[in-house]
Amino acid sequence: MENTTINGYKLKYKLGEGGMAEVWYAENYLQKPAAVKVLQKRFCGMPEVVSRFENEARLMVHLNHPHIRNIYDYSTVDGCPCMIMEYLEGKDLSQRMKEGMHFSNRQLITWWNDLVDALQYTHRKNIIHRDIKPSNLFLTEDGKIKILDFGIAKLRDNVTVTQTGSRMGTLMYMSPEQVYDVKTLSYKTDIYSLAVTFYHLVSGVAPYDASKISDFEIQENIVRRHIDTTVLPDPWKGLLPLYLGKNPEDRKELRRIDADITKSDETIVFTPVPPQPIETIYPPLSTHPAQKTGSNRFGYIFLVFLIVTGLIVFALNKDGILSMFGVNQDANKPVAEKPVPKPRVKKQPQPVPSEDLKTDTVDARNDTMTSTQVVTSEDLGQKEAEIRNRINDYYRMRQDCGSLSRFFRDTVQQYYNRSDELLTRIQKECAAYHGKWRFTEADINSSSYVFTYNPNGNTYVDFSMLYKIKQNEADDWIPYNIDVSVVFDQQMKIVRIVERRIEKL
């Protein structure tokens, strides 16, 4: 592909490669630089992926804003679609944070104001980005911030790309509605994601620790728990909560920050608090006139002289002075006691571990702590096999809506995107669903199972499956790749079930 010319731009060398596309450095006849984004060959035969790529080009070509990466043209190369874009030198904010870059309060306020302008501009055009996060915010070498990657953006009135219900975006920065209701997204989802992104930039800490909690628990936190912004400095402590409401209607419209709201340019990210100088810890000496007189100063000096002289005289004549007062120093010495020997404790032999008591240590997490459970390999294997069978039975028998009581209690804590759902309502919904989709199959990838054991007895299970549906026996199957999270209680009842990702094939 090197030296290929596309719409007047010659490809010079590859700049990088992502999950879906390659990016090449190119120049035109006048040596104007450009970045050419080319869809990877393996995706060029997938209509849905090509459509998503074309969607990005179609949206970006209508955008002309100083803080949004510009697109110049759209074409194809070797049978694959490509975009000719503005060439940027610099790094995204995610890379900058990984490298330990310090962001000053003044920088952050400037970036916030620029991004507010950019998003208000796109929202006026009814374009929703849907994936605002640090890695999609690019900081150029001259200090300008730009929004990248409109690949999963959508027009508010165009649901072509989203009608399958696919959950697109990066989980850590998703809005609650992206987790549970992707079909009815509004521009308020960008507002929430921008606020979460700046929480990370300002505090230096991601809102959720993905190394300690599962994706399922992160989703739970996004939907149910408010981010604590009280740890942030001003003006962020009072500003970001306006945009972090769980209900989109509770989020305020984005507004700029007064650039003069902070007088200092203090670095507030990844910066330790400097130690306080010693001289400022103690209060200064009083400057009252009475304490400055010469007579008072002479009196203090004479008093100190008398005390020091007395101590020296006492040290030189200690024995004589003590005997004058009848004090016998030897009488005050403690009498040495012979140590009483301790009785020997007979050493008990250590028990020999039985070969039948082999154990596995399993890390189990709950919402507030990490604990360690010890379970036998045999019990663990039996439990996991039982859960696998339970899941297979659930998907095999889903069409028999009356049998759902085998798998659920009368009230389910979370049933997909709803909380505290009554079993009777689930059964009615089941009957309506399978009245339309009369044929379903679930092919679960057995190697995808991940089990997490909670000290309260619940078991978290994550797995992936190929799920197929059709209305009539003669119809072609409609396939979906789905990632599922299920929580079983100790009685093997499903207390929570959610679909974390749905991708129509």
Coordinates of C-alpha atoms in Angstrom, one line a residue:
M1 CA 0.0 0.0 0.0
E2 CA 3.0 2.3 0.4
N3 CA 3.4 4.9 -2.4
T4 CA -0.3 4.4 -3.4
T5 CA -1.9 7.7 -4.3
I6 CA -5.5 8.4 -3.1
N7 CA -7.2 11.5 -4.3
G8 CA -3.9 13.3 -4.8
Y9 CA -2.3 12.1 -1.5
K10 CA 0.6 9.6 -1.6
L11 CA 0.9 7.2 1.2
K12 CA 4.4 7.5 2.8
Y13 CA 4.4 5.2 5.9
K14 CA 2.1 3.7 8.4
L15 CA 1.6 5.8 11.6
G16 CA -0.2 3.1 13.6
E17 CA -2.9 0.5 13.7
G18 CA -6.1 0.1 15.8
G19 CA -8.7 -2.5 16.3
M20 CA -10.4 -1.7 13.0
A21 CA -8.2 0.5 10.8
E22 CA -4.7 1.4 9.8
V23 CA -3.6 5.1 9.8
W24 CA -1.0 6.2 7.2
Y25 CA 1.0 9.4 6.8
A26 CA 0.5 11.0 3.4
E27 CA 1.3 14.1 1.4
N28 CA -0.1 15.8 -1.6
Y29 CA 1.7 17.4 -4.5
L30 CA 2.2 20.6 -2.4
Q31 CA 3.6 18.5 0.4
K32 CA 0.6 19.2 2.6
P33 CA 0.4 16.4 5.2
A34 CA -2.6 14.2 5.9
A35 CA -3.6 11.1 7.8
V36 CA -5.3 8.4 5.8
K37 CA -7.4 6.0 7.8
V38 CA -8.0 2.7 6.0
L39 CA -10.3 -0.1 7.1
Q40 CA -8.5 -3.3 7.8
K41 CA -8.8 -5.9 5.0
R42 CA -10.4 -8.5 7.2
F43 CA -13.4 -6.1 7.8
C44 CA -13.9 -4.9 4.2
G45 CA -16.3 -7.8 3.4
M46 CA -18.5 -7.1 6.5
P47 CA -21.3 -4.8 5.5
E48 CA -22.1 -3.6 9.0
V49 CA -18.5 -2.6 9.7
V50 CA -18.1 -0.9 6.4
S51 CA -21.4 1.0 7.1
R52 CA -20.1 2.1 10.5
F53 CA -16.8 3.3 8.8
E54 CA -18.8 5.2 6.1
N55 CA -21.0 6.6 8.8
E56 CA -18.0 8.2 10.5
A57 CA -16.9 9.8 7.2
R58 CA -20.4 11.0 6.4
L59 CA -20.8 12.7 9.8
M60 CA -17.3 14.2 10.0
V61 CA -17.4 15.7 6.5
H62 CA -20.1 18.1 7.8
L63 CA -18.1 19.2 10.8
N64 CA -15.9 22.2 10.7
H65 CA -14.7 23.1 14.2
P66 CA -11.2 24.0 15.5
H67 CA -11.5 21.4 18.2
I68 CA -12.7 18.5 16.1
R69 CA -10.4 16.6 13.7
N70 CA -11.2 17.6 10.2
I71 CA -11.9 15.1 7.3
Y72 CA -10.9 16.2 3.8
D73 CA -12.2 13.4 1.6
Y74 CA -13.5 9.8 1.4
S75 CA -12.3 7.1 -1.0
T76 CA -11.3 3.5 -1.4
V77 CA -8.0 1.7 -1.7
D78 CA -7.5 -1.9 -2.6
G79 CA -11.2 -2.4 -2.3
C80 CA -11.3 -1.0 1.3
P81 CA -12.9 2.3 2.3
C82 CA -10.6 5.1 3.6
M83 CA -10.7 8.6 4.9
I84 CA -8.3 11.4 4.3
M85 CA -8.0 13.4 7.5
E86 CA -6.2 16.3 9.1
Y87 CA -2.7 15.2 10.2
L88 CA -2.1 15.9 13.9
E89 CA 1.2 15.8 15.8
G90 CA 0.9 15.0 19.5
K91 CA -0.7 12.3 21.7
D92 CA -4.1 11.6 23.2
L93 CA -4.8 12.4 26.8
S94 CA -4.9 8.7 27.8
Q95 CA -1.3 8.3 26.5
R96 CA -0.3 11.6 28.3
M97 CA -1.6 10.3 31.6
K98 CA 0.2 6.9 31.2
E99 CA 3.4 8.8 30.7
G100 CA 2.8 10.8 34.0
M101 CA 2.2 14.1 32.4
H102 CA 1.0 16.8 34.9
F103 CA -2.1 18.8 34.0
S104 CA -2.4 22.3 35.5
N105 CA -5.8 23.7 36.5
R106 CA -5.5 26.4 33.9
Q107 CA -4.9 23.8 31.2
L108 CA -7.9 21.7 32.3
I109 CA -10.2 24.7 32.3
T110 CA -9.0 25.7 28.8
W111 CA -9.6 22.1 27.5
W112 CA -13.0 22.0 29.2
N113 CA -14.2 25.3 27.6
D114 CA -12.9 24.1 24.2
L115 CA -14.6 20.8 24.4
V116 CA -17.8 22.3 25.6
D117 CA -17.8 24.5 22.5
A118 CA -17.1 21.5 20.3
L119 CA -19.9 19.3 21.7
Q120 CA -22.4 22.1 21.7
Y121 CA -21.5 22.5 18.0
T122 CA -22.0 18.8 17.2
H123 CA -25.2 18.6 19.3
R124 CA -26.7 21.6 17.4
K125 CA -26.2 19.4 14.3
N126 CA -28.0 16.6 16.1
I127 CA -24.8 14.5 16.1
I128 CA -24.0 12.5 19.3
H129 CA -20.4 11.2 19.7
R130 CA -21.2 8.4 22.2
D131 CA -17.6 7.6 23.1
I132 CA -16.1 10.6 24.8
K133 CA -13.0 9.4 26.8
P134 CA -9.4 10.5 27.3
S135 CA -8.1 8.3 24.4
N136 CA -10.5 10.2 22.0
L137 CA -9.2 13.6 23.1
F138 CA -6.0 14.5 21.3
L139 CA -3.6 17.1 22.6
T140 CA -1.5 18.5 19.7
E141 CA 2.1 19.6 20.2
D142 CA 1.0 23.3 20.2
G143 CA -1.4 22.6 23.1
K144 CA -4.7 22.4 21.2
I145 CA -7.3 19.8 22.2
K146 CA -9.3 18.0 19.5
I147 CA -12.1 15.3 19.5
L148 CA -11.3 12.2 17.6
D149 CA -13.1 9.1 16.4
F150 CA -16.7 9.7 15.4
G151 CA -16.8 6.0 14.3
I152 CA -19.8 5.1 16.6
A153 CA -21.4 8.5 16.5
K154 CA -25.0 8.8 15.3
L155 CA -27.5 11.3 14.1
R156 CA -30.2 11.7 16.7
D157 CA -32.9 10.9 14.1
N158 CA -31.0 8.1 12.4
V159 CA -30.9 4.7 14.1
T160 CA -29.4 2.7 11.2
V161 CA -26.3 1.8 13.1
T162 CA -27.9 1.3 16.5
Q163 CA -31.2 -0.5 15.7
T164 CA -29.7 -3.9 16.7
G165 CA -29.2 -2.6 20.2
S166 CA -25.4 -3.0 20.2
R167 CA -23.8 -1.3 23.1
M168 CA -20.9 0.7 21.7
G169 CA -18.5 2.8 23.7
T170 CA -16.0 2.3 26.4
L171 CA -17.5 1.0 29.6
M172 CA -15.5 3.1 32.1
Y173 CA -16.9 6.4 30.7
M174 CA -20.4 5.2 29.6
S175 CA -23.5 7.0 30.8
P176 CA -26.1 4.9 32.7
E177 CA -28.4 4.9 29.6
Q178 CA -25.6 3.5 27.5
V179 CA -25.5 0.5 29.9
Y180 CA -29.2 -0.3 30.0
D181 CA -31.0 1.5 27.1
V182 CA -28.8 2.1 24.1
K183 CA -31.7 2.6 21.6
T184 CA -32.9 5.9 23.1
L185 CA -29.7 7.8 23.6
S186 CA -29.7 11.6 23.5
Y187 CA -26.9 14.2 23.5
K188 CA -27.0 14.0 27.3
T189 CA -24.9 10.9 27.1
D190 CA -21.9 13.0 25.8
I191 CA -22.4 15.4 28.7
Y192 CA -22.1 12.5 31.2
S193 CA -19.1 11.0 29.6
L194 CA -17.3 14.4 29.4
A195 CA -17.9 14.9 33.1
V196 CA -16.5 11.4 33.9
T197 CA -13.5 12.0 31.7
F198 CA -12.7 15.2 33.6
Y199 CA -13.1 13.5 36.9
H200 CA -10.3 11.2 35.8
L201 CA -8.2 14.1 34.4
V202 CA -8.6 16.2 37.5
S203 CA -8.2 13.5 40.2
G204 CA -5.7 11.4 38.3
V205 CA -7.8 8.3 39.3
A206 CA -10.3 6.4 37.1
P207 CA -13.8 6.4 38.5
Y208 CA -13.8 2.6 38.8
D209 CA -10.9 0.2 39.4
A210 CA -11.1 -2.4 36.6
S211 CA -8.3 -4.4 38.2
K212 CA -10.4 -5.1 41.3
I213 CA -14.0 -5.3 40.1
S214 CA -15.6 -7.0 37.2
D215 CA -17.3 -5.3 34.2
F216 CA -20.6 -6.4 35.7
E217 CA -19.8 -4.5 38.9
I218 CA -18.7 -1.5 37.0
Q219 CA -22.0 -1.4 35.2
E220 CA -23.8 -1.7 38.5
N221 CA -21.8 1.3 39.8
I222 CA -22.5 3.4 36.7
V223 CA -26.3 2.8 37.0
R224 CA -26.7 2.9 40.7
R225 CA -23.9 4.7 42.5
H226 CA -22.9 8.4 42.3
I227 CA -19.3 9.4 41.7
D228 CA -17.9 11.2 44.8
T229 CA -16.7 14.6 43.5
T230 CA -16.1 16.0 47.0
V231 CA -12.5 14.9 46.7
L232 CA -11.9 17.3 43.8
P233 CA -10.6 20.9 44.0
D234 CA -12.6 23.9 42.9
P235 CA -14.2 24.6 40.5
W236 CA -14.7 20.9 39.6
K237 CA -16.1 19.9 42.9
G238 CA -19.2 22.0 42.3
L239 CA -19.3 21.8 38.5
L240 CA -19.1 18.1 37.6
P241 CA -22.1 16.9 39.7
L242 CA -24.3 19.1 37.4
Y243 CA -23.6 16.6 34.6
L244 CA -23.4 13.3 36.4
G245 CA -27.1 12.7 37.1
K246 CA -28.2 9.1 36.6
N247 CA -31.3 10.4 34.8
P248 CA -30.4 12.3 31.6
E249 CA -33.2 14.8 32.4
D250 CA -31.4 15.8 35.6
R251 CA -28.2 16.8 33.8
K252 CA -27.7 20.5 33.1
E253 CA -26.7 22.0 29.8
L254 CA -22.9 22.3 29.4
R255 CA -21.4 25.6 30.3
R256 CA -18.0 27.2 30.1
I257 CA -15.9 28.0 33.1
D258 CA -14.7 31.5 33.8
A259 CA -11.0 31.4 32.9
D260 CA -10.3 33.8 35.9
I261 CA -12.1 31.6 38.4
T262 CA -8.7 30.5 39.7
K263 CA -5.8 32.9 40.1
S264 CA -3.1 30.3 40.4
D265 CA -1.8 27.8 37.8
E266 CA -1.4 25.1 40.4
T267 CA -0.9 21.6 39.0
I268 CA -3.7 19.5 40.5
V269 CA -3.1 16.1 38.8
F270 CA -0.5 13.6 40.1
T271 CA 1.1 16.3 42.2
P272 CA 2.0 15.7 45.9
V273 CA 1.3 18.4 48.4
P274 CA 4.6 20.2 49.2
P275 CA 5.8 20.1 52.8
Q276 CA 5.0 23.2 54.9
P277 CA 8.1 25.3 55.7
I278 CA 9.0 25.1 59.4
E279 CA 9.0 28.8 59.9
T280 CA 5.4 29.1 59.0
I281 CA 4.2 26.4 61.4
Y282 CA 4.9 28.5 64.5
P283 CA 3.3 31.9 65.1
P284 CA 5.7 34.9 64.9
L285 CA 7.0 36.6 68.0
S286 CA 4.7 39.3 69.3
T287 CA 5.6 42.8 68.4
H288 CA 3.9 44.4 71.5
P289 CA 5.9 47.4 72.7
A290 CA 6.0 46.1 76.3
Q291 CA 8.0 43.1 75.2
K292 CA 10.6 45.2 73.5
T293 CA 11.8 47.1 76.5
G294 CA 15.5 46.6 77.6
S295 CA 14.6 46.0 81.3
N296 CA 12.4 42.9 80.5
R297 CA 15.1 41.5 78.3
F298 CA 17.8 41.9 81.0
G299 CA 15.5 40.2 83.6
Y300 CA 15.0 37.1 81.4
I301 CA 18.8 36.8 80.8
F302 CA 19.6 37.0 84.6
L303 CA 17.0 34.3 85.4
V304 CA 18.4 31.9 82.9
F305 CA 21.9 32.5 84.3
L306 CA 20.8 31.7 87.9
I307 CA 19.1 28.4 86.8
V308 CA 22.2 27.2 84.8
T309 CA 24.6 28.1 87.7
G310 CA 22.4 26.2 90.2
L311 CA 22.4 23.0 88.0
I312 CA 26.2 23.1 87.7
V313 CA 26.7 23.4 91.5
F314 CA 24.3 20.5 92.2
A315 CA 26.0 18.2 89.6
L316 CA 29.5 18.8 91.2
N317 CA 28.3 18.3 94.8
K318 CA 25.4 15.8 94.4
D319 CA 26.5 13.3 97.1
G320 CA 27.1 16.0 99.8
I321 CA 23.8 17.8 99.1
L322 CA 21.8 14.5 99.2
S323 CA 23.4 13.4 102.5
M324 CA 22.5 16.8 104.0
F325 CA 18.9 15.9 103.4
G326 CA 19.4 12.3 104.7
V327 CA 18.9 10.5 101.4
N328 CA 20.7 7.1 101.1
Q329 CA 21.3 6.4 97.3
D330 CA 22.1 2.7 97.9
A331 CA 18.7 2.1 99.5
N332 CA 17.0 3.2 96.4
K333 CA 18.8 0.7 94.2
P334 CA 16.6 -2.3 93.2
V335 CA 17.6 -5.7 94.5
A336 CA 18.5 -8.0 91.7
E337 CA 16.4 -11.1 91.4
K338 CA 17.5 -14.4 90.1
P339 CA 15.5 -15.4 87.0
V340 CA 13.1 -18.2 87.6
P341 CA 13.6 -20.9 85.0
K342 CA 10.6 -21.5 82.8
P343 CA 9.3 -25.0 82.5
R344 CA 10.1 -26.7 79.2
V345 CA 7.1 -27.1 77.0
K346 CA 7.0 -30.4 75.2
K347 CA 7.1 -29.9 71.5
Q348 CA 4.0 -31.3 69.7
P349 CA 4.6 -33.0 66.4
Q350 CA 3.1 -31.1 63.4
P351 CA 0.2 -32.8 61.7
V352 CA 1.0 -34.3 58.3
P353 CA -1.2 -32.8 55.6
S354 CA -3.5 -35.4 54.1
E355 CA -3.3 -36.0 50.4
D356 CA -7.1 -35.8 50.2
L357 CA -7.3 -32.3 51.5
K358 CA -5.8 -30.4 48.5
T359 CA -7.3 -26.9 48.3
D360 CA -7.5 -24.1 45.9
T361 CA -7.4 -20.5 47.0
V362 CA -10.0 -18.4 45.1
D363 CA -10.1 -14.6 45.3
A364 CA -13.7 -13.5 45.9
R365 CA -14.9 -9.9 45.7
N366 CA -17.8 -8.0 47.2
D367 CA -18.7 -4.4 46.8
T368 CA -16.4 -3.1 49.6
M369 CA -13.6 -5.5 50.2
T370 CA -11.4 -8.3 48.7
S371 CA -11.3 -11.5 50.7
T372 CA -9.9 -15.0 50.3
Q373 CA -12.0 -18.1 50.3
V374 CA -10.6 -21.6 50.5
V375 CA -12.6 -24.2 48.8
T376 CA -11.8 -27.8 47.8
S377 CA -11.2 -28.5 44.2
E378 CA -13.8 -31.2 44.1
D379 CA -16.5 -28.8 45.5
L380 CA -15.5 -26.1 43.1
G381 CA -15.6 -28.3 40.1
Q382 CA -19.0 -29.7 41.0
K383 CA -20.4 -26.2 41.6
E384 CA -19.2 -24.9 38.3
A385 CA -20.5 -27.9 36.4
E386 CA -23.9 -27.4 38.1
I387 CA -24.0 -23.8 37.1
R388 CA -23.0 -24.6 33.5
N389 CA -25.9 -27.1 33.3
R390 CA -28.2 -24.6 34.9
I391 CA -27.4 -21.9 32.3
N392 CA -27.8 -24.4 29.4
D393 CA -31.2 -25.5 30.8
Y394 CA -32.3 -21.8 31.1
Y395 CA -31.6 -21.0 27.5
R396 CA -32.9 -24.4 26.3
M397 CA -36.2 -24.0 28.2
R398 CA -36.8 -20.3 27.7
Q399 CA -39.7 -20.8 25.4
D400 CA -41.5 -22.7 28.2
C401 CA -42.3 -19.4 30.0
G402 CA -44.1 -21.2 32.8
S403 CA -40.9 -23.0 33.8
L404 CA -39.0 -19.8 34.6
S405 CA -39.9 -20.2 38.2
R406 CA -37.2 -22.9 38.2
F407 CA -34.6 -20.3 37.6
F408 CA -35.9 -17.1 39.3
R409 CA -37.5 -16.1 42.6
D410 CA -40.8 -14.2 42.7
T411 CA -38.8 -10.9 42.4
V412 CA -35.5 -10.6 40.5
Q413 CA -33.0 -8.0 41.7
Q414 CA -31.9 -7.2 38.1
Y415 CA -33.5 -8.6 34.9
Y416 CA -31.5 -7.2 32.0
N417 CA -32.2 -3.4 32.2
R418 CA -34.8 -3.4 34.9
S419 CA -34.5 -3.7 38.7
D420 CA -36.7 -5.6 41.2
E421 CA -38.7 -7.2 38.4
L422 CA -41.6 -9.4 39.3
L423 CA -41.5 -13.0 37.9
T424 CA -45.1 -12.7 36.6
R425 CA -44.1 -9.7 34.4
I426 CA -41.1 -11.6 33.2
Q427 CA -43.3 -14.5 32.2
K428 CA -45.7 -12.3 30.3
E429 CA -42.8 -10.6 28.5
C430 CA -41.4 -14.1 27.7
A431 CA -44.7 -15.2 26.1
A432 CA -44.8 -12.1 23.9
Y433 CA -41.2 -12.5 22.8
H434 CA -41.4 -16.2 21.9
G435 CA -44.8 -15.6 20.3
K436 CA -42.8 -13.6 17.7
W437 CA -39.5 -15.5 17.7
R438 CA -40.6 -19.0 17.8
F439 CA -37.2 -20.6 17.2
T440 CA -34.1 -19.8 19.3
E441 CA -30.7 -21.4 19.9
A442 CA -27.9 -20.6 22.2
D443 CA -24.4 -21.9 21.5
I444 CA -22.3 -21.0 24.6
N445 CA -18.5 -20.9 24.3
S446 CA -17.4 -23.2 27.2
S447 CA -13.9 -21.6 27.3
S448 CA -15.4 -18.2 27.9
Y449 CA -16.8 -19.0 31.4
V450 CA -15.3 -16.9 34.2
F451 CA -16.4 -17.7 37.8
T452 CA -16.1 -15.3 40.7
Y453 CA -17.1 -16.4 44.2
N454 CA -18.5 -13.9 46.7
P455 CA -18.1 -14.4 50.5
N456 CA -21.9 -14.0 50.8
G457 CA -22.4 -17.2 48.9
N458 CA -23.3 -15.6 45.5
T459 CA -21.5 -16.7 42.4
Y460 CA -20.8 -14.3 39.5
V461 CA -20.6 -15.9 36.1
D462 CA -19.5 -14.2 32.8
F463 CA -19.7 -16.0 29.4
S464 CA -20.1 -15.4 25.7
M465 CA -22.5 -17.1 23.4
L466 CA -23.8 -17.2 19.8
Y467 CA -27.5 -16.6 20.1
K468 CA -29.8 -17.2 17.1
I469 CA -33.4 -16.4 16.5
K470 CA -36.0 -16.8 13.7
Q471 CA -39.7 -16.6 13.3
N472 CA -40.4 -19.5 11.0
E473 CA -38.6 -22.8 10.5
A474 CA -37.9 -22.0 6.9
D475 CA -36.3 -18.7 7.7
D476 CA -32.6 -18.0 8.0
W477 CA -31.2 -17.7 11.4
I478 CA -30.5 -14.1 12.7
P479 CA -27.2 -14.5 14.7
Y480 CA -25.9 -12.3 17.6
N481 CA -22.7 -12.4 19.6
I482 CA -23.7 -11.7 23.2
D483 CA -21.7 -11.3 26.4
V484 CA -23.7 -12.2 29.5
S485 CA -23.2 -11.7 33.2
V486 CA -25.3 -13.8 35.7
V487 CA -25.4 -13.9 39.5
F488 CA -26.6 -17.1 41.2
D489 CA -27.5 -17.2 44.9
Q490 CA -26.7 -20.2 47.2
Q491 CA -30.0 -21.9 46.1
M492 CA -28.9 -21.7 42.4
K493 CA -31.6 -19.1 41.6
I494 CA -30.7 -16.3 39.2
V495 CA -30.7 -13.0 41.1
R496 CA -29.2 -10.8 38.4
I497 CA -28.8 -11.3 34.6
V498 CA -27.6 -8.6 32.1
E499 CA -26.3 -8.7 28.6
R500 CA -23.1 -6.6 28.6
R501 CA -22.6 -6.6 24.8
I502 CA -24.9 -7.4 21.9
E503 CA -23.4 -7.6 18.4
K504 CA -25.5 -8.5 15.4
L505 CA -23.5 -10.6 12.9

